[in-house]
Structures are given as C-alpha cells and as structure tokens.
Amino acid sequence: MPHPNPKFSSGRERPTPLWVWCAAIVCTIITLAVIIAGIVTFIGYLVIHPRVPYVCVIDGHLDPLRIDYAGILQIQATLVIRAQNGNQKAHASFSHSNYTLSLNGEDIARLVAPPFEVSKNSSVDFRYLVQSSPIPLGPEQAQDVDLALKRDYITLDLKGSARVRWRVGRLGSVRFLCHLDCHLHFLPSNGTYIPSRCTSNAK
C-alpha cells in the first residue's frame, strides 16, 4: 500500500481569528484617513496659497559719529524695520521682536517692539531711533573706526528675531521665527544708508 505523503494534510485549515480581521480593518481605515487628510491639506494649500510673513530693513540713516581721543564712541542712527504679511486671507501676529545693533563686536543698542498685528496683505513699519551710551573702544577697535571714517564706509551688524503666528484657513495656526542676521552699510560723511538685502524672507 502507498504510504501517505507527510507533506500534505487532509485536515481543515484553521480559520483566521476575528481580532486579525478587526486589526486589518482598523489599519485600512487609518491609512485611508491619513491619505484623505493629506489630499485635503494639499488642496487647501493650493487654494489658500499661504505666504510666510517676514521682517526686513527698508531704510536707515547714520548721524555723525563721535569718538574722542580716549576712544569713547557715541552713535546715533535711525533704522526702519518692516513687518510684511503677504497673505490675502489671514492676519499675522508678531511678538518677541528683539534685535541687537553692534559695531565691531560691541553692542550699541537693543531694538524691541511690543506685540502687534499686521492685517492681511499689509505691512507695518517700525522706526527705531538708536542712540548708544558711550562705548569705550580698545586701540584696535578705535583704529578700525577711524579707518572706516577715512574710507567713508562703515558697517553695522543687526541680529535678532521676531515670532509670528498666522492662521492658514481651516488648516489651523502656524508659528514661525523670523530671524535677521545682516550687515548694514552706511556712508559716514552724510549718513546715507546703502540698501542691501536684510530680510528674514528665504526668497
């Protein structure tokens, strides 16, 4: 008589447990929900086309520098920083606006602003009058300033940031940090600001 093949079994296959089917159904529902949410978000982005608000320096003026024989420097300048909101359907809220103006590594002044709102597709300009306290300079720093005055070209550094929040339609609120790290160039002879790129906008 032929021997039965041990590789095959004539017994019934065990049915798949109910919990496995339930888990598969739940995973399928979650996957579909994630896909649908992604599609809705993408369509909403295309419809609303949100733009990131930003800050930038648009103008400035440098008053005559004063430095005495002891190397004590005094600076007075004017800077205009603009908060721009290019969104046509959303207001933007700016807060924690804090910038530091410096020369050759020496802090001149801090520029701060209280929380404020920028209407949709609009901008707000802040005019800062910067007046430093007497700044004692080392011999090398005083020499650098003297050389800049002779060349009629001086550079001030501006660093800082502002927090911005705006609502993207029904997609929820978005928070962003607008960061500035710029070199501002002036002609000391007449205080003219030489326009240069100083913006938190990535474009």
Coordinates of C-alpha atoms in Angstrom, one line a residue:
M1 CA 0.0 0.0 0.0
P2 CA 1.3 3.5 -0.7
H3 CA 2.3 5.5 2.3
P4 CA 0.6 8.8 2.8
N5 CA 2.7 11.8 1.9
P6 CA 3.7 13.6 5.1
K7 CA 4.0 16.9 3.4
F8 CA 0.2 17.2 2.9
S9 CA -2.5 17.2 5.4
S10 CA -6.1 16.4 4.8
G11 CA -7.2 18.4 7.8
R12 CA -9.1 21.6 7.6
E13 CA -7.2 24.9 7.7
R14 CA -7.8 26.9 10.9
P15 CA -9.9 30.0 10.4
T16 CA -8.3 33.4 10.7
P17 CA -9.0 34.8 14.2
L18 CA -11.6 37.6 14.4
W19 CA -9.1 40.0 16.0
V20 CA -6.8 39.8 13.0
W21 CA -9.6 40.9 10.7
C22 CA -10.6 43.7 13.1
A23 CA -6.9 44.9 13.2
A24 CA -6.7 44.8 9.4
I25 CA -9.9 46.8 9.0
V26 CA -8.7 49.4 11.6
C27 CA -5.4 49.8 9.8
T28 CA -7.1 50.2 6.5
I29 CA -9.4 52.9 7.9
I30 CA -6.4 54.7 9.5
T31 CA -4.5 54.6 6.2
L32 CA -7.4 55.9 4.2
A33 CA -7.9 58.7 6.8
V34 CA -4.3 59.8 6.5
I35 CA -4.4 59.8 2.7
I36 CA -7.6 61.8 2.7
A37 CA -6.2 64.3 5.2
G38 CA -3.1 64.7 3.1
I39 CA -5.2 65.3 0.0
V40 CA -7.4 67.9 1.8
T41 CA -4.3 69.7 3.2
F42 CA -2.7 69.8 -0.2
I43 CA -5.9 71.1 -1.9
G44 CA -6.3 73.7 0.9
Y45 CA -2.7 74.8 0.4
L46 CA -3.3 75.3 -3.3
V47 CA -6.5 77.2 -2.7
I48 CA -5.2 79.4 0.1
H49 CA -1.6 79.6 -1.0
P50 CA -0.3 80.8 2.3
R51 CA 2.8 83.0 2.4
V52 CA 5.2 83.2 5.3
P53 CA 5.2 86.7 6.9
Y54 CA 8.7 88.2 7.3
V55 CA 10.6 91.2 8.6
C56 CA 13.2 93.3 6.7
V57 CA 15.2 96.5 6.9
I58 CA 13.9 99.0 4.4
D59 CA 15.7 102.2 5.3
G60 CA 18.2 103.8 7.7
H61 CA 20.3 106.9 8.4
L62 CA 23.5 107.3 10.4
D63 CA 24.1 110.6 12.3
P64 CA 27.7 111.8 12.6
L65 CA 29.8 109.5 14.7
R66 CA 31.5 111.0 17.7
I67 CA 34.7 109.5 19.0
D68 CA 37.1 111.3 21.4
Y69 CA 40.8 110.9 22.0
A70 CA 40.2 108.4 24.8
G71 CA 38.5 106.1 22.3
I72 CA 34.9 106.7 23.6
L73 CA 32.4 106.2 20.8
Q74 CA 28.9 107.5 20.5
I75 CA 26.5 106.5 17.7
Q76 CA 23.1 107.7 16.8
A77 CA 21.2 106.1 13.9
T78 CA 17.7 105.5 12.6
L79 CA 16.5 102.1 11.3
V80 CA 13.2 101.3 9.7
I81 CA 12.2 97.6 10.1
R82 CA 9.1 96.4 8.2
A83 CA 6.8 93.5 9.2
Q84 CA 5.2 92.2 6.0
N85 CA 2.2 89.9 5.7
G86 CA 1.5 88.8 2.1
N87 CA -1.4 86.6 3.0
Q88 CA -4.6 87.8 1.4
K89 CA -6.9 85.8 3.8
A90 CA -5.1 85.8 7.1
H91 CA -3.9 88.3 9.7
A92 CA -0.5 87.8 11.3
S93 CA 0.5 88.3 14.9
F94 CA 4.1 89.4 15.7
S95 CA 5.6 89.1 19.2
H96 CA 9.0 89.0 21.0
S97 CA 10.6 91.4 18.4
N98 CA 14.1 91.8 19.7
Y99 CA 17.2 92.9 17.7
T100 CA 20.7 93.9 18.6
L101 CA 22.7 96.5 16.7
S102 CA 26.5 96.3 17.0
L103 CA 29.8 97.7 15.7
N104 CA 32.9 95.6 15.5
G105 CA 31.5 93.2 18.1
E106 CA 30.4 95.9 20.5
D107 CA 26.7 96.1 21.2
I108 CA 25.3 99.6 20.5
A109 CA 21.6 99.2 21.3
R110 CA 18.7 96.8 21.6
L111 CA 15.7 97.3 19.3
V112 CA 12.4 95.9 20.8
A113 CA 8.8 96.2 19.9
P114 CA 5.6 95.2 21.7
P115 CA 3.3 92.5 20.2
F116 CA 1.4 93.8 17.2
E117 CA -0.9 92.7 14.4
V118 CA -0.5 93.0 10.7
S119 CA -3.6 92.9 8.6
K120 CA -3.9 90.6 5.6
N121 CA -1.9 91.7 2.6
S122 CA -0.4 94.6 4.5
S123 CA 2.7 95.7 6.4
V124 CA 3.7 97.7 9.5
D125 CA 6.8 99.8 9.7
F126 CA 8.7 100.4 12.9
R127 CA 11.1 103.4 13.0
Y128 CA 13.8 102.9 15.6
L129 CA 15.9 105.8 16.9
V130 CA 19.1 104.2 18.1
Q131 CA 21.2 106.3 20.5
S132 CA 24.1 104.5 22.1
S133 CA 25.6 105.1 25.5
P134 CA 29.3 106.0 25.5
I135 CA 31.2 102.9 24.2
P136 CA 34.8 102.5 25.3
L137 CA 36.9 101.1 22.4
G138 CA 40.1 99.3 22.5
P139 CA 43.1 100.6 20.5
E140 CA 42.4 98.2 17.6
Q141 CA 38.7 99.0 17.6
A142 CA 39.3 102.7 17.6
Q143 CA 41.7 102.3 14.7
D144 CA 39.1 100.4 12.8
V145 CA 36.5 103.1 13.3
D146 CA 39.0 105.8 12.3
L147 CA 39.8 103.8 9.1
A148 CA 36.1 103.4 8.3
L149 CA 35.6 107.2 8.7
K150 CA 38.5 107.9 6.4
R151 CA 37.2 105.4 3.8
D152 CA 33.7 106.9 4.3
Y153 CA 32.2 103.4 4.6
I154 CA 31.1 101.8 7.9
T155 CA 29.2 98.6 8.6
L156 CA 26.9 97.9 11.5
D157 CA 25.6 94.4 12.4
L158 CA 22.0 93.7 13.1
K159 CA 20.9 90.4 14.7
G160 CA 17.7 89.3 16.2
S161 CA 14.3 87.7 15.6
A162 CA 10.5 88.0 15.9
R163 CA 7.9 85.4 16.4
V164 CA 5.0 85.3 14.0
R165 CA 1.7 83.4 14.1
W166 CA -1.0 83.3 11.5
R167 CA -4.0 81.1 10.6
V168 CA -4.0 79.2 7.4
G169 CA -7.7 78.9 6.6
R170 CA -9.3 75.9 8.4
L171 CA -5.9 74.1 8.4
G172 CA -5.0 75.7 11.8
S173 CA -2.5 78.2 13.2
V174 CA 1.1 78.2 12.0
R175 CA 4.0 79.6 14.1
F176 CA 7.3 80.8 12.7
L177 CA 10.5 82.5 13.7
C178 CA 11.6 85.5 11.6
H179 CA 15.4 85.7 12.0
L180 CA 17.6 88.6 10.9
D181 CA 21.4 88.5 10.6
C182 CA 22.6 91.4 8.4
H183 CA 25.4 93.8 7.7
L184 CA 24.1 97.3 7.3
H185 CA 26.3 99.7 5.3
F186 CA 26.5 103.5 5.7
L187 CA 28.4 106.5 4.3
P188 CA 29.5 108.3 7.5
S189 CA 30.1 111.6 5.6
N190 CA 26.3 112.1 5.0
G191 CA 24.7 109.3 6.9
T192 CA 23.3 107.6 3.8
Y193 CA 22.2 104.0 4.1
I194 CA 23.4 101.8 1.3
P195 CA 20.5 99.5 0.5
S196 CA 21.3 95.8 0.8
R197 CA 19.4 92.6 1.4
C198 CA 18.4 92.4 5.0
T199 CA 15.3 90.2 5.4
S200 CA 14.1 87.0 7.0
N201 CA 12.4 86.0 3.8
A202 CA 14.0 83.0 2.3
K203 CA 13.3 84.1 -1.3

